[in-house]
Coordinates of N, CA and C in Angstrom, one line a residue:
X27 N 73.0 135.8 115.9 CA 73.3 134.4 116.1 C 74.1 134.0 115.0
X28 N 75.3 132.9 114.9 CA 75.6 132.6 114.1 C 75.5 131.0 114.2
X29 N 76.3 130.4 113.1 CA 75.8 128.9 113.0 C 76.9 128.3 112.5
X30 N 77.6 127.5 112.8 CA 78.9 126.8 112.6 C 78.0 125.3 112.8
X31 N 79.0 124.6 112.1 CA 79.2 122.7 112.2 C 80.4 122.1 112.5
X32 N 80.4 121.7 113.3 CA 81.6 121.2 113.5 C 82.0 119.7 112.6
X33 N 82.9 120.0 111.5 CA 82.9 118.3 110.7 C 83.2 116.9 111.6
X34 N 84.1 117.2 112.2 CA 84.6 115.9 113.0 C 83.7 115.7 113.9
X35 N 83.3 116.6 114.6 CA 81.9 115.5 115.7 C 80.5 115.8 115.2
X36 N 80.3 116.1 114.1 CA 79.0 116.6 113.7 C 77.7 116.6 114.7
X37 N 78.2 117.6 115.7 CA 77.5 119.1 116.7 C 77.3 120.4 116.4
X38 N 76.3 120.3 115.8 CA 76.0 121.8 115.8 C 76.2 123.1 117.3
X39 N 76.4 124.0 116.5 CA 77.1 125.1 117.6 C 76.0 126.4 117.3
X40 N 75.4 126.7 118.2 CA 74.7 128.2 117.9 C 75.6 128.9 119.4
X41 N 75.5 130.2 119.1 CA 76.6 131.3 119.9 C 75.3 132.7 119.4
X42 N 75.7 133.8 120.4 CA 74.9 134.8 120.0 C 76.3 135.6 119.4
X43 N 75.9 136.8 118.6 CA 77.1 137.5 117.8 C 76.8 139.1 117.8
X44 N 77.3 140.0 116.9 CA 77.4 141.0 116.5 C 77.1 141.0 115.4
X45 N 76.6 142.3 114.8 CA 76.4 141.5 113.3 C 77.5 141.4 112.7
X46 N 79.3 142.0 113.1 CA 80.4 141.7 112.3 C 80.8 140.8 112.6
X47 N 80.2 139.6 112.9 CA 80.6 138.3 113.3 C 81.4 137.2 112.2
X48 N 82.3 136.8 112.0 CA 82.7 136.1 110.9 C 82.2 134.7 111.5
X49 N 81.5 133.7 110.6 CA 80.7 132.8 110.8 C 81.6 131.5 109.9
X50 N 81.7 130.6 110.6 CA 82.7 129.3 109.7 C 81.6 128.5 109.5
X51 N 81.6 127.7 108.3 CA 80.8 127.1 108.2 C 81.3 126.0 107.3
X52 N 81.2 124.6 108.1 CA 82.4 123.7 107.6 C 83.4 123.3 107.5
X53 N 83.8 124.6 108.3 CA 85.8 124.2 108.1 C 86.3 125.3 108.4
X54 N 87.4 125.2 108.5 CA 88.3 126.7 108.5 C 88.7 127.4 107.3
X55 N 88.3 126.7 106.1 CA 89.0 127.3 104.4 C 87.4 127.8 104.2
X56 N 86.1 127.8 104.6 CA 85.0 128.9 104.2 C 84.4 129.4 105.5
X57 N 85.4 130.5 105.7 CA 84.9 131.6 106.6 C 83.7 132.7 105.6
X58 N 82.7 132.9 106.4 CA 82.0 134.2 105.9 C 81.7 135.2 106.7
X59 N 81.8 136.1 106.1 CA 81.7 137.8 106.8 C 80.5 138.0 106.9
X60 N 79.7 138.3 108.1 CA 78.3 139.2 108.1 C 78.3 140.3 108.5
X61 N 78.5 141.8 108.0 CA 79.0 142.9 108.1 C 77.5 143.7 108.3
X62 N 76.8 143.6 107.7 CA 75.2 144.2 107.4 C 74.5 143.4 107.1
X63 N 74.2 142.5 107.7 CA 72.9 141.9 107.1 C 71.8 142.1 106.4
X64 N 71.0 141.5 105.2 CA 70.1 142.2 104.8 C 68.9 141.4 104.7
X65 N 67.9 141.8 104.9 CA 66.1 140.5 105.2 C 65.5 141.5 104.1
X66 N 65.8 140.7 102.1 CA 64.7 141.3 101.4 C 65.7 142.8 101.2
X67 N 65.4 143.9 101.2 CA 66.1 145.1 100.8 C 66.2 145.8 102.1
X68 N 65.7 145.8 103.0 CA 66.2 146.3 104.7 C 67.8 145.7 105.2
X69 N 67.8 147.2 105.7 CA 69.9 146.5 106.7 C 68.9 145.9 107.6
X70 N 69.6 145.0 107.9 CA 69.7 144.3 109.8 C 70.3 144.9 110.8
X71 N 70.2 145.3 112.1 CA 70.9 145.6 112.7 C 70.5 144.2 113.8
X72 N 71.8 144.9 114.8 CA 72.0 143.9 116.0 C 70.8 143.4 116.5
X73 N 69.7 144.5 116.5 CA 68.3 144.3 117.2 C 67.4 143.2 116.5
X74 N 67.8 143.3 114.9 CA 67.1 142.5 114.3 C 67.1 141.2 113.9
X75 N 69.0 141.4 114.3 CA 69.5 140.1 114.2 C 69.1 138.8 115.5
X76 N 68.6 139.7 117.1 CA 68.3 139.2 118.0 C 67.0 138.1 117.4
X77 N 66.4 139.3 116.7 CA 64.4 138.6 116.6 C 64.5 137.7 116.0
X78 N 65.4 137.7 115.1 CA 65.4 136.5 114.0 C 66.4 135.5 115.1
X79 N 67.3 135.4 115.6 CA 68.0 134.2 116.4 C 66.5 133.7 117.0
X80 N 65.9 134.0 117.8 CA 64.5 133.7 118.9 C 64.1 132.9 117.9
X81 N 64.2 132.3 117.1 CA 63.3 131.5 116.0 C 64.7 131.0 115.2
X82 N 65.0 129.7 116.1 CA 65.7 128.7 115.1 C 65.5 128.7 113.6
X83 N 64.6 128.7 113.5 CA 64.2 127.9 111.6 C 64.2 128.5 110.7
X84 N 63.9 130.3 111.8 CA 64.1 131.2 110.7 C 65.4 131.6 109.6
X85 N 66.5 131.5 110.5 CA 67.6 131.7 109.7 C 68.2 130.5 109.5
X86 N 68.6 130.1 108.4 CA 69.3 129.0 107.8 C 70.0 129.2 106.8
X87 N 71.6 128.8 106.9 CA 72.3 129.3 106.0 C 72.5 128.1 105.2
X88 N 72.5 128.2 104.1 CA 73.1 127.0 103.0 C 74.1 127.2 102.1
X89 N 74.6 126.0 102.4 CA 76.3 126.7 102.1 C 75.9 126.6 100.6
X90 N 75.3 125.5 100.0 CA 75.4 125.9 97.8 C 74.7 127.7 97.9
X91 N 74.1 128.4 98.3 CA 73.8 129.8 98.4 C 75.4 130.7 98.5
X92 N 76.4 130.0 99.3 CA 77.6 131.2 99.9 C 78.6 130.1 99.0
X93 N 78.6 129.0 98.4 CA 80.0 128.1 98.0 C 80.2 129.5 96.4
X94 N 81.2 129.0 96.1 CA 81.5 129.8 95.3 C 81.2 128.8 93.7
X95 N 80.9 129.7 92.3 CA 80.3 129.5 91.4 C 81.0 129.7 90.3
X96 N 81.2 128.1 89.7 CA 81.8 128.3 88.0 C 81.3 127.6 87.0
X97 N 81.7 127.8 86.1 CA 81.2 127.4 84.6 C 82.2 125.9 84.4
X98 N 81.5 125.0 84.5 CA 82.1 123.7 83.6 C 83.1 124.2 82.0
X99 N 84.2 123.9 81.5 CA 84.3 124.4 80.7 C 84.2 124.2 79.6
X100 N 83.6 124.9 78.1 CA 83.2 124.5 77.4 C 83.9 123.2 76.5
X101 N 83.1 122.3 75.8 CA 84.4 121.3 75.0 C 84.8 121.8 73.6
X102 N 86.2 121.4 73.9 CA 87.3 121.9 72.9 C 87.6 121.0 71.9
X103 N 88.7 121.5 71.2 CA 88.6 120.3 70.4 C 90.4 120.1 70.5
X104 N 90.8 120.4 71.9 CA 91.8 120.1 72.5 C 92.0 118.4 72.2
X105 N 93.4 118.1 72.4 CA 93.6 117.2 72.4 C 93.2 115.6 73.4
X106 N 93.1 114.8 73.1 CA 92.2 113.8 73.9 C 93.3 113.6 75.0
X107 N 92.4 113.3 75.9 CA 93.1 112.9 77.6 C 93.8 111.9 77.7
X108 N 93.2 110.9 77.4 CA 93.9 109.7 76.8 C 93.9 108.8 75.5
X109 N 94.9 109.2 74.8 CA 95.0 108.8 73.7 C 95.2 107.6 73.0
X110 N 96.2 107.2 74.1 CA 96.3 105.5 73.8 C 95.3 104.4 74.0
X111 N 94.1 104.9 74.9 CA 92.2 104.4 75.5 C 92.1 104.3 73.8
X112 N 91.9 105.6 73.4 CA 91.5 105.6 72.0 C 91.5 104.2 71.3
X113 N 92.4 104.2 70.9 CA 93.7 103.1 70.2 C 93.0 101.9 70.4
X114 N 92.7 102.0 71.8 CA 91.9 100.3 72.6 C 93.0 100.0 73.5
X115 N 94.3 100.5 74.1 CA 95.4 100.0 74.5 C 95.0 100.4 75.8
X116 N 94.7 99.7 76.7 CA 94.1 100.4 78.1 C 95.9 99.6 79.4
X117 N 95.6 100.3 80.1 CA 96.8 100.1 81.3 C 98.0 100.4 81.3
X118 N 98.1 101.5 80.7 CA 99.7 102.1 79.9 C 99.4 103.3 80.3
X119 N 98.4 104.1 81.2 CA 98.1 105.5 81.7 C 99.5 106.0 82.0
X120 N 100.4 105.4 82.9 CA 101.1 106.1 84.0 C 102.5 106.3 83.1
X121 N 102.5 105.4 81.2 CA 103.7 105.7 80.7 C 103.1 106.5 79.8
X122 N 101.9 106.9 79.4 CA 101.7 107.6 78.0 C 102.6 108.8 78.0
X123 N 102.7 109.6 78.7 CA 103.4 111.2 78.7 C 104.5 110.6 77.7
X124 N 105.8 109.7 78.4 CA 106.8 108.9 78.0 C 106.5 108.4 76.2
X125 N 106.0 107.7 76.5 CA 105.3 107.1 74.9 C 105.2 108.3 73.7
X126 N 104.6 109.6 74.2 CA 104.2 110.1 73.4 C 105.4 111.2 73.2
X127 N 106.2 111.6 74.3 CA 107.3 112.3 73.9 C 108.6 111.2 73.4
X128 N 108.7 110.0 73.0 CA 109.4 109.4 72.4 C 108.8 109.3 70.9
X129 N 107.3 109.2 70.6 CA 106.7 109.9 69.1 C 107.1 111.0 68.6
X130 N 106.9 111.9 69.7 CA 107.2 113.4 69.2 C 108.6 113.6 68.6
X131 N 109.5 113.0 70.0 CA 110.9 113.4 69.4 C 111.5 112.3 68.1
X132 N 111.2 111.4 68.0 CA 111.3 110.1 67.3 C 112.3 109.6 67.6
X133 N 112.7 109.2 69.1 CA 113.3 108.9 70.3 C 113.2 107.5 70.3
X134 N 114.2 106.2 69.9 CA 113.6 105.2 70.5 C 113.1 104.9 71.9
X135 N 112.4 103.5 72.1 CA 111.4 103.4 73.4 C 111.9 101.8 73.2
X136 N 112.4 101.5 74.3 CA 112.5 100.0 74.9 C 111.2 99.9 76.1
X137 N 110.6 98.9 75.9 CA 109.7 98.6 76.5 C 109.5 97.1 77.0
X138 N 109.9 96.6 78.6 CA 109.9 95.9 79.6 C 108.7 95.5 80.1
X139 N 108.3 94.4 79.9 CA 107.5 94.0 80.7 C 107.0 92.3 81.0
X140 N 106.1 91.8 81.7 CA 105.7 90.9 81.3 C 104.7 90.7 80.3
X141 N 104.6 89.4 79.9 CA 103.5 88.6 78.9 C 102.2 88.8 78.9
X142 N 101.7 89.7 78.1 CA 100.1 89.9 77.9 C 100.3 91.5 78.6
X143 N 101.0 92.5 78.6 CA 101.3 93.5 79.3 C 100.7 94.7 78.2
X144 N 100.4 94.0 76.9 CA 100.0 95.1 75.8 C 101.2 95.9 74.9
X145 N 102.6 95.5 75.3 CA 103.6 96.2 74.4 C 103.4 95.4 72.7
X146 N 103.3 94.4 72.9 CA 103.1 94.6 70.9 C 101.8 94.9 70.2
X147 N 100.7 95.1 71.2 CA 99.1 95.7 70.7 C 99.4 97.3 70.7
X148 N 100.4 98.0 71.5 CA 100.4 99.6 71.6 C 101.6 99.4 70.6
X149 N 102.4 99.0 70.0 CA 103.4 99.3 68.8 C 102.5 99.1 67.6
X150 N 101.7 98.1 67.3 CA 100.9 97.9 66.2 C 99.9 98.8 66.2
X151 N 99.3 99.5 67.1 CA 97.9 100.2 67.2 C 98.5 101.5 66.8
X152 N 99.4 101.9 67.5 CA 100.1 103.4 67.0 C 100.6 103.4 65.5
X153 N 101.4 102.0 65.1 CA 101.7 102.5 63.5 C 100.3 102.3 62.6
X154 N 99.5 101.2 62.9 CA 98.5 101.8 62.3 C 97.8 102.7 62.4
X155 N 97.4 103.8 63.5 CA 97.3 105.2 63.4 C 97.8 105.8 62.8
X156 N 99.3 105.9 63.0 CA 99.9 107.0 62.1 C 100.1 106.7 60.5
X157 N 99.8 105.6 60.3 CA 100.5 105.0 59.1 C 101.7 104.6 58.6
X158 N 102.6 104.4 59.8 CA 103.8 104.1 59.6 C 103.8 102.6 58.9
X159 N 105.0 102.8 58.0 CA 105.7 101.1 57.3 C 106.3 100.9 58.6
X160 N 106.3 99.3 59.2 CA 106.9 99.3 60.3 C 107.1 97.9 60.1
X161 N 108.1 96.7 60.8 CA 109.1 95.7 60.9 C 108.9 95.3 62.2
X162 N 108.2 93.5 61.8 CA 107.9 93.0 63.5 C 108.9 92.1 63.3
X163 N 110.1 91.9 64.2 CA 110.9 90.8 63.9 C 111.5 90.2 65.4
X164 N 110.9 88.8 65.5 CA 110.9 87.8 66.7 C 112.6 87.8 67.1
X165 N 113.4 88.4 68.1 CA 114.9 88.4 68.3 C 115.4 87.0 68.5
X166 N 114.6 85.8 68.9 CA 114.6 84.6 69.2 C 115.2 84.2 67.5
X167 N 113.9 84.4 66.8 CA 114.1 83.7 65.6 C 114.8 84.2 64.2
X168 N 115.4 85.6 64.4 CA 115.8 86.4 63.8 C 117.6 85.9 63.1
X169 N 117.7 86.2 61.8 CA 119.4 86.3 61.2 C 119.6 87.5 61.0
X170 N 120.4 87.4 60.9 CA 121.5 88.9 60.6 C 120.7 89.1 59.4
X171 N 120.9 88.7 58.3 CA 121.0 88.9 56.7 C 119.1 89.3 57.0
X172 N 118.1 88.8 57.6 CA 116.6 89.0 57.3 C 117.0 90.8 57.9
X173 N 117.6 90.8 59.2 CA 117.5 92.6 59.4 C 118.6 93.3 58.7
X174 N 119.3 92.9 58.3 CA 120.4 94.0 57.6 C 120.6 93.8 55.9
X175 N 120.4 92.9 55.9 CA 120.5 92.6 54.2 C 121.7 91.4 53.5
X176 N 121.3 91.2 52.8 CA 122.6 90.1 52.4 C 123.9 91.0 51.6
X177 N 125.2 90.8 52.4 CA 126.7 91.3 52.3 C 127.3 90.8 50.7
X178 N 127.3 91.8 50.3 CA 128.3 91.8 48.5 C 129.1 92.6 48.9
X179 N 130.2 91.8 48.5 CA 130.9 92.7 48.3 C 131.8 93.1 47.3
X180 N 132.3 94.5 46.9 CA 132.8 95.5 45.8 C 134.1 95.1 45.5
X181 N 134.2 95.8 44.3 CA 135.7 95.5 43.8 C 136.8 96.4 44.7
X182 N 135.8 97.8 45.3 CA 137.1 98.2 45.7 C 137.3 97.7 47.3
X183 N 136.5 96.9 48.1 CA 137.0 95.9 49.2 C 135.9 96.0 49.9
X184 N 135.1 97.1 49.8 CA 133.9 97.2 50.9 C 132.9 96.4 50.8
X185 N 132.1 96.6 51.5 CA 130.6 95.5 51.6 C 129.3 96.5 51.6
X186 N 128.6 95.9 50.5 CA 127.6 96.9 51.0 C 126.1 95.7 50.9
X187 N 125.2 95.9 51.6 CA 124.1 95.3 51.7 C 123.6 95.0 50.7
X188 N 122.4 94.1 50.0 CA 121.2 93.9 49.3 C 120.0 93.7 50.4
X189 N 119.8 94.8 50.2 CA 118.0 94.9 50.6 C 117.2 93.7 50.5
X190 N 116.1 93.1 51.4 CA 115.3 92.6 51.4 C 113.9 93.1 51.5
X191 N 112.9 92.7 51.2 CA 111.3 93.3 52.0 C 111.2 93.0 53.3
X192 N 112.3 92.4 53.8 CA 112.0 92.4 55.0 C 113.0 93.0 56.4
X193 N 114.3 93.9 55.5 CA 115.0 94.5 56.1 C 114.6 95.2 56.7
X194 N 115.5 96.1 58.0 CA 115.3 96.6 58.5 C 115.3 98.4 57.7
X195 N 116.1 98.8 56.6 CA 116.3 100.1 56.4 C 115.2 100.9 56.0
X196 N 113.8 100.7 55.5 CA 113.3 101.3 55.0 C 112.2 101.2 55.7
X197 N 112.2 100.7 56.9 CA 110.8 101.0 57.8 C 110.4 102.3 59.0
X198 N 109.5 102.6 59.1 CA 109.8 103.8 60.1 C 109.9 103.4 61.3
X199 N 108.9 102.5 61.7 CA 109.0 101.7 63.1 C 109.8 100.4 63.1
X200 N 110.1 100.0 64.0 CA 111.3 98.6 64.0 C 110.7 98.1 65.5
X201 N 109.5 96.4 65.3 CA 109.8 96.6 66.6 C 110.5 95.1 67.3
X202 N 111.2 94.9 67.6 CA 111.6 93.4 68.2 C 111.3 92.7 69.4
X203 N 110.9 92.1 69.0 CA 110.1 91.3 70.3 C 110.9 90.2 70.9
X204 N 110.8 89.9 72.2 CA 111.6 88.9 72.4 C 113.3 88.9 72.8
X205 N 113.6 90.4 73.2 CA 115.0 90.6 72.6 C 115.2 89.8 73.9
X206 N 115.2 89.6 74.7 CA 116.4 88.3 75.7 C 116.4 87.4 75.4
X207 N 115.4 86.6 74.1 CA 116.3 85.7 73.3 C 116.7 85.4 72.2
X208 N 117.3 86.8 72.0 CA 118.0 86.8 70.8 C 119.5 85.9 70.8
X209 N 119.6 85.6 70.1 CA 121.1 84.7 69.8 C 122.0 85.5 69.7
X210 N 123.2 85.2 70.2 CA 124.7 86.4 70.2 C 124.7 85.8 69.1

């Protein structure tokens, strides 16, 4: 006897068999082989297989017994899944890859969005992780001279900057906020 389910109309199917009967159970991706059956340490044969069908109840197959078996895998101390969660920066899932290979390579990242979207909480949260010196400067409210420095210029004709604390040269991160209203 073998024992199939059908998923989509959930009807059970009993059929009489052979004992080389391949038995589906569930689907078509777990087929199982019944080549010899065995009751305890005795073969089955066809004869035995009959006695046992005559008694529904007796044979019952359960698929967690035939599903196949693995080990959860141990924890690592691999790197976190989501790293920017960490941070506290949540809704950014679908750009971290992006985010994090513009860290790696130290690539700038323009970043589009609307208001409350979390782009200046994920620039602040990552330099303070890493410890970067970093420059928040509003593009709205911004002069030339606060990001580049105030222009002297040399006897021999050129111009070279004076630094501010609040130039742009010596920060690792730069971030500007606001840039479509920055003033030409």
């Amino acid at each position: 006897m073998s024992w199939s389910h059908d998923m989509s109309s959930s009807n059970t199917v009993h059929n009489n068999v052979t004992p080389n009967t391949v038995t589906n159970i569930g689907g078509a991706n777990a087929n199982i082989g019944i080549a010899n059956a065995s009751i305890g340490s005795a073969s089955a044969t066809s004869t035995a297989l009959d006695n046992v069908a005559a008694s529904e109840a007796a044979l019952r197959i359960n698929p967690v017994d035939v599903a196949p078996t693995f080990q959860l895998p141990q924890k690592t101390k691999a790197r976190p899944r989501h790293p920017l969660r960490q941070l506290g920066v949540v809704g950014l899932d679908s750009l971290e890859p992006v985010i994090l290979a513009a860290l790696a390579t130290e690539t700038p990242l323009l970043l589009v969005g609307a208001h409350g979207t979390a782009k200046s909480l994920l620039l602040s949260r990552l330099c303070e992780a890493l410890d970067l010196q970093w420059r928040h400067y509003n593009a709205s409210l911004v002069n030339y001279d606060d990001l580049i420095g105030y222009p002297l210029p040399n006897s021999n004709g050129t111009l070279t900057f004076v630094q501010t604390p609040a130039s742009v040269w010596n920060a690792q991160a730069v971030f500007i906020d606001e840039i479509s209203r920055a003033r030409p």
